Short mmCIF file of C-alpha atoms and ligand atoms in Angstrom, two decimals:
data_model
loop_
_atom_site.label_atom_id
_atom_site.label_comp_id
_atom_site.label_asym_id
_atom_site.label_seq_id
_atom_site.Cartn_x
_atom_site.Cartn_y
_atom_site.Cartn_z
CA MET Z 223 -72.21 -276.38 -35.67
CA GLY Z 224 -70.49 -275.35 -32.61
CA LYS Z 225 -68.81 -272.62 -31.58
CA ASN Z 226 -65.07 -274.21 -32.43
CA ASN Z 227 -66.26 -274.61 -36.01
CA ILE Z 228 -67.65 -270.88 -36.54
CA ARG Z 229 -64.34 -269.92 -35.23
CA LYS Z 230 -62.27 -272.32 -37.51
CA GLN Z 231 -64.49 -271.09 -40.52
CA TRP Z 232 -63.01 -267.22 -39.88
CA ASP Z 233 -59.90 -268.52 -39.25
CA ASN Z 234 -59.87 -270.48 -42.70
CA ALA Z 235 -61.43 -266.89 -43.77
CA THR Z 236 -58.81 -264.73 -42.68
CA GLU Z 237 -56.15 -264.89 -46.25
CA PRO Z 238 -59.30 -263.73 -48.66
CA TRP Z 239 -60.45 -261.52 -45.92
CA VAL Z 240 -57.89 -259.32 -45.56
CA ASP Z 241 -57.38 -258.95 -49.16
CA PHE Z 242 -61.22 -258.12 -49.58
CA VAL Z 243 -60.94 -255.35 -47.11
CA ARG Z 244 -57.35 -253.82 -47.36
CA SER Z 245 -57.52 -253.74 -51.16
CA HIS Z 246 -60.66 -251.71 -51.05
CA LYS Z 247 -62.83 -254.62 -52.74
CA ASP Z 248 -64.85 -254.09 -50.05
CA TYR Z 249 -67.07 -251.18 -51.65
CA PHE Z 250 -70.42 -251.84 -49.20
CA ARG Z 251 -68.28 -250.82 -46.61
CA ASP Z 252 -66.16 -247.84 -48.17
CA GLU Z 253 -69.03 -246.38 -49.95
CA MET Z 254 -71.71 -247.04 -48.02
CA ASN Z 255 -71.93 -249.01 -44.47
CA ASN Z 256 -68.49 -247.14 -42.95
CA PRO Z 257 -69.65 -243.65 -44.31
CA THR Z 258 -73.10 -244.25 -42.31
CA THR Z 259 -71.37 -245.64 -39.50
CA PHE Z 260 -68.67 -242.93 -38.79
CA GLU Z 261 -71.05 -240.06 -38.95
CA LEU Z 262 -73.64 -241.55 -36.38
CA LEU Z 263 -70.43 -241.99 -34.45
CA GLY Z 264 -69.38 -238.51 -34.69
CA ASP Z 265 -66.64 -237.04 -32.85
CA ILE Z 266 -64.40 -239.70 -31.08
CA ARG Z 267 -61.48 -238.09 -30.02
CA LYS Z 268 -59.89 -239.54 -26.96
CA LYS Z 269 -63.01 -241.71 -26.36
CA ARG Z 270 -61.95 -245.13 -25.33
CA VAL Z 271 -63.52 -247.34 -27.81
CA LEU Z 272 -63.80 -251.50 -27.75
CA ASP Z 273 -64.60 -252.43 -31.27
CA LEU Z 274 -66.16 -256.22 -30.73
CA GLY Z 275 -65.57 -258.83 -33.62
CA CYS Z 276 -63.00 -256.63 -35.26
CA GLY Z 277 -61.71 -259.01 -37.60
CA GLU Z 278 -58.21 -257.70 -38.80
CA GLY Z 279 -58.80 -254.46 -37.55
CA TYR Z 280 -59.54 -252.34 -40.75
CA ASN Z 281 -62.13 -250.17 -38.76
CA SER Z 282 -60.13 -250.25 -35.60
CA ARG Z 283 -57.61 -248.48 -37.38
CA LEU Z 284 -60.28 -246.29 -38.50
CA MET Z 285 -60.95 -245.29 -35.34
CA ALA Z 286 -57.76 -244.94 -34.11
CA GLN Z 287 -56.79 -242.56 -36.76
CA GLN Z 288 -59.78 -240.38 -35.85
CA GLY Z 289 -57.83 -240.01 -32.33
CA ALA Z 290 -60.25 -242.71 -30.44
CA ASN Z 291 -58.52 -244.81 -27.93
CA VAL Z 292 -58.83 -248.32 -29.40
CA THR Z 293 -59.35 -252.04 -28.17
CA GLY Z 294 -60.17 -254.64 -30.53
CA VAL Z 295 -61.00 -258.10 -29.83
CA ASP Z 296 -62.20 -261.00 -32.29
CA PHE Z 297 -62.63 -264.67 -31.68
CA SER Z 298 -60.35 -265.69 -34.61
CA LYS Z 299 -56.51 -266.08 -33.68
CA LYS Z 300 -55.45 -265.53 -37.03
CA MET Z 301 -57.43 -262.04 -37.39
CA ILE Z 302 -56.07 -260.81 -34.44
CA SER Z 303 -52.79 -261.83 -35.26
CA CYS Z 304 -52.72 -259.74 -38.97
CA ALA Z 305 -54.21 -257.08 -37.05
CA HIS Z 306 -51.13 -257.31 -34.84
CA GLN Z 307 -49.09 -257.55 -37.66
CA GLN Z 308 -50.40 -253.99 -39.36
CA GLU Z 309 -50.36 -252.71 -35.85
CA LYS Z 310 -46.23 -253.21 -35.68
CA LYS Z 311 -45.98 -252.15 -39.14
CA GLU Z 312 -48.12 -248.62 -38.32
CA LYS Z 313 -48.33 -248.36 -34.90
CA ARG Z 314 -51.73 -246.50 -33.76
CA GLY Z 315 -51.61 -247.60 -30.34
CA ILE Z 316 -54.86 -250.17 -30.71
CA ASP Z 317 -54.53 -252.93 -28.23
CA TYR Z 318 -55.77 -256.17 -29.82
CA HIS Z 319 -56.84 -259.40 -27.83
CA VAL Z 320 -58.13 -262.99 -28.92
CA LEU Z 321 -61.73 -262.71 -27.20
CA ASP Z 322 -64.92 -264.57 -27.25
CA ALA Z 323 -67.55 -261.22 -27.45
CA THR Z 324 -70.20 -263.09 -24.88
CA ASN Z 325 -66.99 -263.39 -22.43
CA LEU Z 326 -65.10 -260.38 -22.18
CA LEU Z 327 -63.05 -262.06 -18.92
CA THR Z 328 -60.03 -259.58 -19.31
CA LEU Z 329 -61.71 -256.56 -19.68
CA LYS Z 330 -62.89 -254.68 -16.64
CA ASP Z 331 -66.44 -253.22 -15.92
CA SER Z 332 -67.50 -249.72 -17.18
CA ILE Z 333 -64.41 -248.64 -18.58
CA PHE Z 334 -65.52 -247.91 -22.38
CA ASP Z 335 -67.05 -244.71 -23.61
CA ILE Z 336 -67.88 -246.25 -26.84
CA VAL Z 337 -68.44 -250.28 -28.03
CA THR Z 338 -68.69 -250.49 -31.66
CA CYS Z 339 -69.74 -253.99 -33.42
CA PHE Z 340 -68.98 -253.51 -37.42
CA MET Z 341 -71.40 -255.97 -39.47
CA ALA Z 342 -70.57 -258.87 -36.84
CA LEU Z 343 -73.19 -259.28 -34.79
CA GLN Z 344 -75.19 -261.35 -36.88
CA ASP Z 345 -72.24 -263.62 -37.01
CA ILE Z 346 -71.74 -263.84 -32.99
CA GLU Z 347 -73.99 -266.97 -32.28
CA ASN Z 348 -75.09 -265.57 -28.86
CA HIS Z 349 -76.05 -262.16 -29.43
CA LYS Z 350 -78.22 -261.77 -25.99
CA GLY Z 351 -74.70 -262.46 -24.23
CA THR Z 352 -72.56 -260.50 -26.35
CA ILE Z 353 -75.21 -257.37 -25.51
CA ARG Z 354 -75.20 -258.09 -21.96
CA GLU Z 355 -71.07 -258.18 -21.64
CA THR Z 356 -71.04 -255.06 -23.59
CA TYR Z 357 -73.35 -253.13 -21.10
CA ARG Z 358 -71.26 -254.24 -18.42
CA VAL Z 359 -68.09 -252.89 -19.69
CA LEU Z 360 -69.43 -249.87 -20.62
CA LYS Z 361 -69.55 -246.53 -18.48
CA LYS Z 362 -73.04 -245.01 -17.57
CA HIS Z 363 -74.01 -243.01 -20.31
CA GLY Z 364 -71.82 -245.02 -23.05
CA ARG Z 365 -72.80 -245.50 -26.32
CA PHE Z 366 -73.09 -249.55 -27.87
CA VAL Z 367 -73.01 -248.66 -31.96
CA PHE Z 368 -73.34 -252.18 -33.99
CA SER Z 369 -74.15 -252.15 -38.10
CA ILE Z 370 -76.12 -255.62 -39.28
CA PRO Z 371 -77.55 -256.31 -42.80
CA HIS Z 372 -80.81 -255.29 -42.36
CA PRO Z 373 -83.26 -258.31 -41.16
CA CYS Z 374 -86.09 -257.34 -42.55
CA PHE Z 375 -83.97 -257.89 -46.39
CA GLU Z 376 -81.51 -260.33 -45.76
CA VAL Z 377 -81.44 -262.73 -48.44
CA ARG Z 378 -81.56 -266.49 -47.09
CA ILE Z 379 -80.85 -269.90 -48.14
CA ARG Z 380 -83.11 -272.67 -47.26
CA GLY Z 381 -82.62 -276.55 -48.41
CA GLY Z 382 -80.57 -275.02 -51.43
CA LYS Z 383 -83.27 -272.78 -52.17
CA ILE Z 384 -82.78 -268.71 -52.35
CA ILE Z 385 -85.45 -266.99 -50.57
CA GLY Z 386 -85.85 -263.46 -51.10
CA GLY Z 387 -83.81 -260.70 -53.09
CA TRP Z 388 -84.46 -259.26 -56.28
CA ARG Z 389 -86.06 -259.85 -59.24
CA TYR Z 390 -84.94 -259.27 -62.76
CA GLY Z 391 -86.48 -258.05 -66.27
CA LYS Z 392 -84.84 -259.12 -69.62
CA ALA Z 393 -81.17 -258.31 -70.07
CA ASN Z 394 -80.75 -254.83 -71.56
CA ARG Z 395 -79.49 -255.81 -75.34
CA ASN Z 396 -76.52 -253.30 -75.41
CA LYS Z 397 -75.37 -253.11 -72.04
CA GLN Z 398 -76.18 -256.88 -70.80
CA ILE Z 399 -77.39 -255.43 -67.56
CA ARG Z 400 -80.65 -257.07 -66.47
CA THR Z 401 -83.29 -254.39 -64.84
CA ALA Z 402 -84.15 -255.17 -61.11
CA LEU Z 403 -87.85 -254.58 -61.13
CA TYR Z 404 -88.82 -255.46 -57.53
CA TYR Z 405 -87.73 -257.03 -54.38
CA THR Z 406 -88.84 -260.03 -52.65
CA VAL Z 407 -88.81 -260.90 -49.01
CA ASP Z 408 -90.03 -264.62 -46.98
CA ARG Z 409 -89.57 -265.90 -44.19
CA TYR Z 410 -88.74 -263.04 -42.03
CA PHE Z 411 -89.96 -264.53 -38.77
CA ASP Z 412 -88.15 -267.90 -39.55
CA THR Z 413 -84.98 -267.12 -37.38
CA ARG Z 414 -82.09 -269.84 -37.67
CA ARG Z 415 -78.39 -269.99 -38.45
CA ASP Z 416 -77.33 -269.78 -41.91
CA ILE Z 417 -74.49 -270.52 -44.21
CA VAL Z 418 -72.96 -267.70 -46.22
CA PRO Z 419 -71.12 -268.65 -49.19
CA TRP Z 420 -68.84 -265.85 -49.71
CA ASN Z 421 -68.40 -266.52 -53.28
CA MET Z 422 -67.72 -263.11 -55.17
CA LYS Z 423 -65.73 -263.03 -57.87
CA ARG Z 424 -63.17 -260.37 -56.57
CA LEU Z 425 -62.65 -262.71 -53.59
CA ILE Z 426 -58.62 -264.04 -54.05
CA LYS Z 427 -60.60 -267.52 -52.66
CA GLN Z 428 -64.06 -268.46 -51.78
CA PHE Z 429 -65.27 -269.43 -48.15
CA LYS Z 430 -68.48 -269.99 -45.97
CA THR Z 431 -69.24 -268.66 -42.80
CA THR Z 432 -72.18 -268.90 -40.38
CA ALA Z 433 -74.65 -266.17 -39.83
CA PHE Z 434 -78.18 -266.06 -37.75
CA HIS Z 435 -81.01 -264.63 -38.98
CA ARG Z 436 -82.68 -262.78 -36.12
CA THR Z 437 -85.58 -260.50 -36.54
CA LEU Z 438 -85.31 -256.87 -35.60
CA THR Z 439 -87.47 -257.42 -32.21
CA ASP Z 440 -84.68 -259.97 -31.07
CA TYR Z 441 -82.32 -257.34 -31.23
CA ALA Z 442 -84.20 -254.87 -29.80
CA ASP Z 443 -85.45 -257.03 -26.53
CA ALA Z 444 -81.82 -257.60 -26.14
CA LEU Z 445 -80.99 -254.37 -26.03
CA TYR Z 446 -83.85 -253.63 -23.58
CA ASP Z 447 -83.04 -257.01 -21.44
CA ALA Z 448 -79.57 -255.97 -20.56
CA GLY Z 449 -80.51 -252.84 -19.63
CA PHE Z 450 -80.05 -250.03 -23.06
CA MET Z 451 -82.11 -247.80 -24.24
CA ILE Z 452 -82.15 -247.28 -28.09
CA SER Z 453 -81.28 -244.32 -29.04
CA ARG Z 454 -80.41 -243.94 -32.66
CA LEU Z 455 -81.16 -246.04 -36.14
CA LYS Z 456 -79.65 -245.29 -39.54
CA GLU Z 457 -80.56 -247.07 -42.84
CA SER Z 458 -77.04 -246.73 -44.97
CA LYS Z 459 -77.31 -244.82 -48.54
CA PRO Z 460 -74.45 -245.53 -50.62
CA THR Z 461 -72.54 -242.25 -51.50
CA LYS Z 462 -72.69 -240.89 -55.17
CA ARG Z 463 -69.13 -241.86 -55.61
CA GLY Z 464 -70.10 -245.35 -54.83
CA CYS Z 465 -73.13 -245.29 -57.36
CA ALA Z 466 -71.06 -244.06 -59.85
CA ARG Z 467 -68.33 -246.99 -59.26
CA TYR Z 468 -70.58 -249.52 -58.55
CA PRO Z 469 -73.79 -249.96 -60.53
CA LYS Z 470 -74.57 -252.82 -57.63
CA LEU Z 471 -74.70 -249.77 -54.87
CA LYS Z 472 -77.45 -248.29 -56.64
CA LEU Z 473 -79.87 -250.82 -55.59
CA CYS Z 474 -79.37 -249.89 -52.37
CA LEU Z 475 -81.32 -246.72 -52.48
CA ARG Z 476 -84.23 -248.20 -53.31
CA ILE Z 477 -84.08 -251.32 -50.56
CA PRO Z 478 -81.39 -250.85 -47.41
CA HIS Z 479 -78.69 -253.83 -47.20
CA SER Z 480 -77.95 -252.93 -43.63
CA ILE Z 481 -78.82 -251.21 -40.23
CA ILE Z 482 -76.99 -248.99 -37.67
CA ILE Z 483 -78.47 -249.00 -34.31
CA GLU Z 484 -77.17 -247.06 -31.65
CA ALA Z 485 -78.22 -247.63 -28.08
CA VAL Z 486 -76.87 -245.95 -24.74
CA LYS Z 487 -76.44 -247.44 -21.16
CA PRO Z 488 -78.88 -245.00 -18.90
C1 SAM W 169 -68.02 -260.07 -41.42
S1 SAM W 169 -66.79 -259.93 -40.13
C2 SAM W 169 -66.44 -258.37 -39.65
C3 SAM W 169 -64.87 -257.98 -39.05
C4 SAM W 169 -65.06 -256.61 -38.60
N1 SAM W 169 -65.71 -255.89 -37.97
C5 SAM W 169 -64.87 -255.47 -40.01
O1 SAM W 169 -65.81 -254.79 -40.05
O2 SAM W 169 -63.91 -255.90 -41.10
C6 SAM W 169 -67.16 -260.46 -38.44
C7 SAM W 169 -66.11 -260.82 -37.46
O3 SAM W 169 -66.84 -261.58 -36.34
C8 SAM W 169 -66.21 -262.31 -35.72
N2 SAM W 169 -66.56 -263.01 -34.77
C9 SAM W 169 -67.79 -263.94 -34.92
N3 SAM W 169 -68.37 -264.60 -33.64
C10 SAM W 169 -67.61 -263.77 -32.80
C11 SAM W 169 -67.83 -264.32 -31.35
N4 SAM W 169 -68.57 -264.93 -30.64
N5 SAM W 169 -66.58 -263.29 -30.56
C12 SAM W 169 -65.98 -262.44 -31.25
N6 SAM W 169 -65.72 -262.43 -32.47
C13 SAM W 169 -66.27 -263.25 -33.44
C14 SAM W 169 -65.23 -262.91 -36.92
O4 SAM W 169 -63.83 -263.74 -36.14
C15 SAM W 169 -65.15 -262.03 -38.10
O5 SAM W 169 -63.33 -261.34 -37.67
#
């Protein structure tokens, strides 16, 4: 599947994605990934930030709300059109562009203090090209902060078979909740593209996207080759409130769901 087809998948996913994010159905974001990533980002007031693979702009808006001067880019025209519409409704001075993350043509060298990429680098086919472009547009000492599903614990589907994930015991008679016994991992070094079925019941429409499983070494090598120095790393944990509201999140206190990496342009 080529880049255009991957882009079409995201165009087609825009409507259910917008509802998922804006209706706070994405509780992994609200109660885990965002709190951890924003803590790592720290004070972003007056910083010039590029949000790569910004989607419909939810996190771009959060950063603008915190006082950053934000540019958002995504290769899906539909996603960017939704981001624009929201910007018209509630102006936050965000500048959106339809651009491929691997070719940020219209953005000049060394202009951003921070480049963010929230849960999108795993969906970008050419991670090396994206990381090189990120390096180019960052100022000296600028930071690249990205979150991805934790590559060590990603569930993969091979030939219709689910590889890895929780193994459960019998359902509790009263509550009908199965006890998670332990987590299985396999084929970590088997790097390849995956079709991701977004089939949760809380979506208004199911959709499929393409993602790329890579090892931590693949990401670290690409950062090193581009000239970056990895400075910090966090494995996100859910908030207390999230665990109380969404029992599924409690499992992320046992096995990390995502990882956030900060790399600096020396
Ligand atoms: C899982 S969504 C995350 C969106 C956003 N960062 C958020 O947190 O809501 C992944 C996004 O990456 C975008 N994307 C995938 N490949 C891309 C590429 N080569 N260039 C730019 N955007 C890309 C998709 O269009 C999609 O909007």
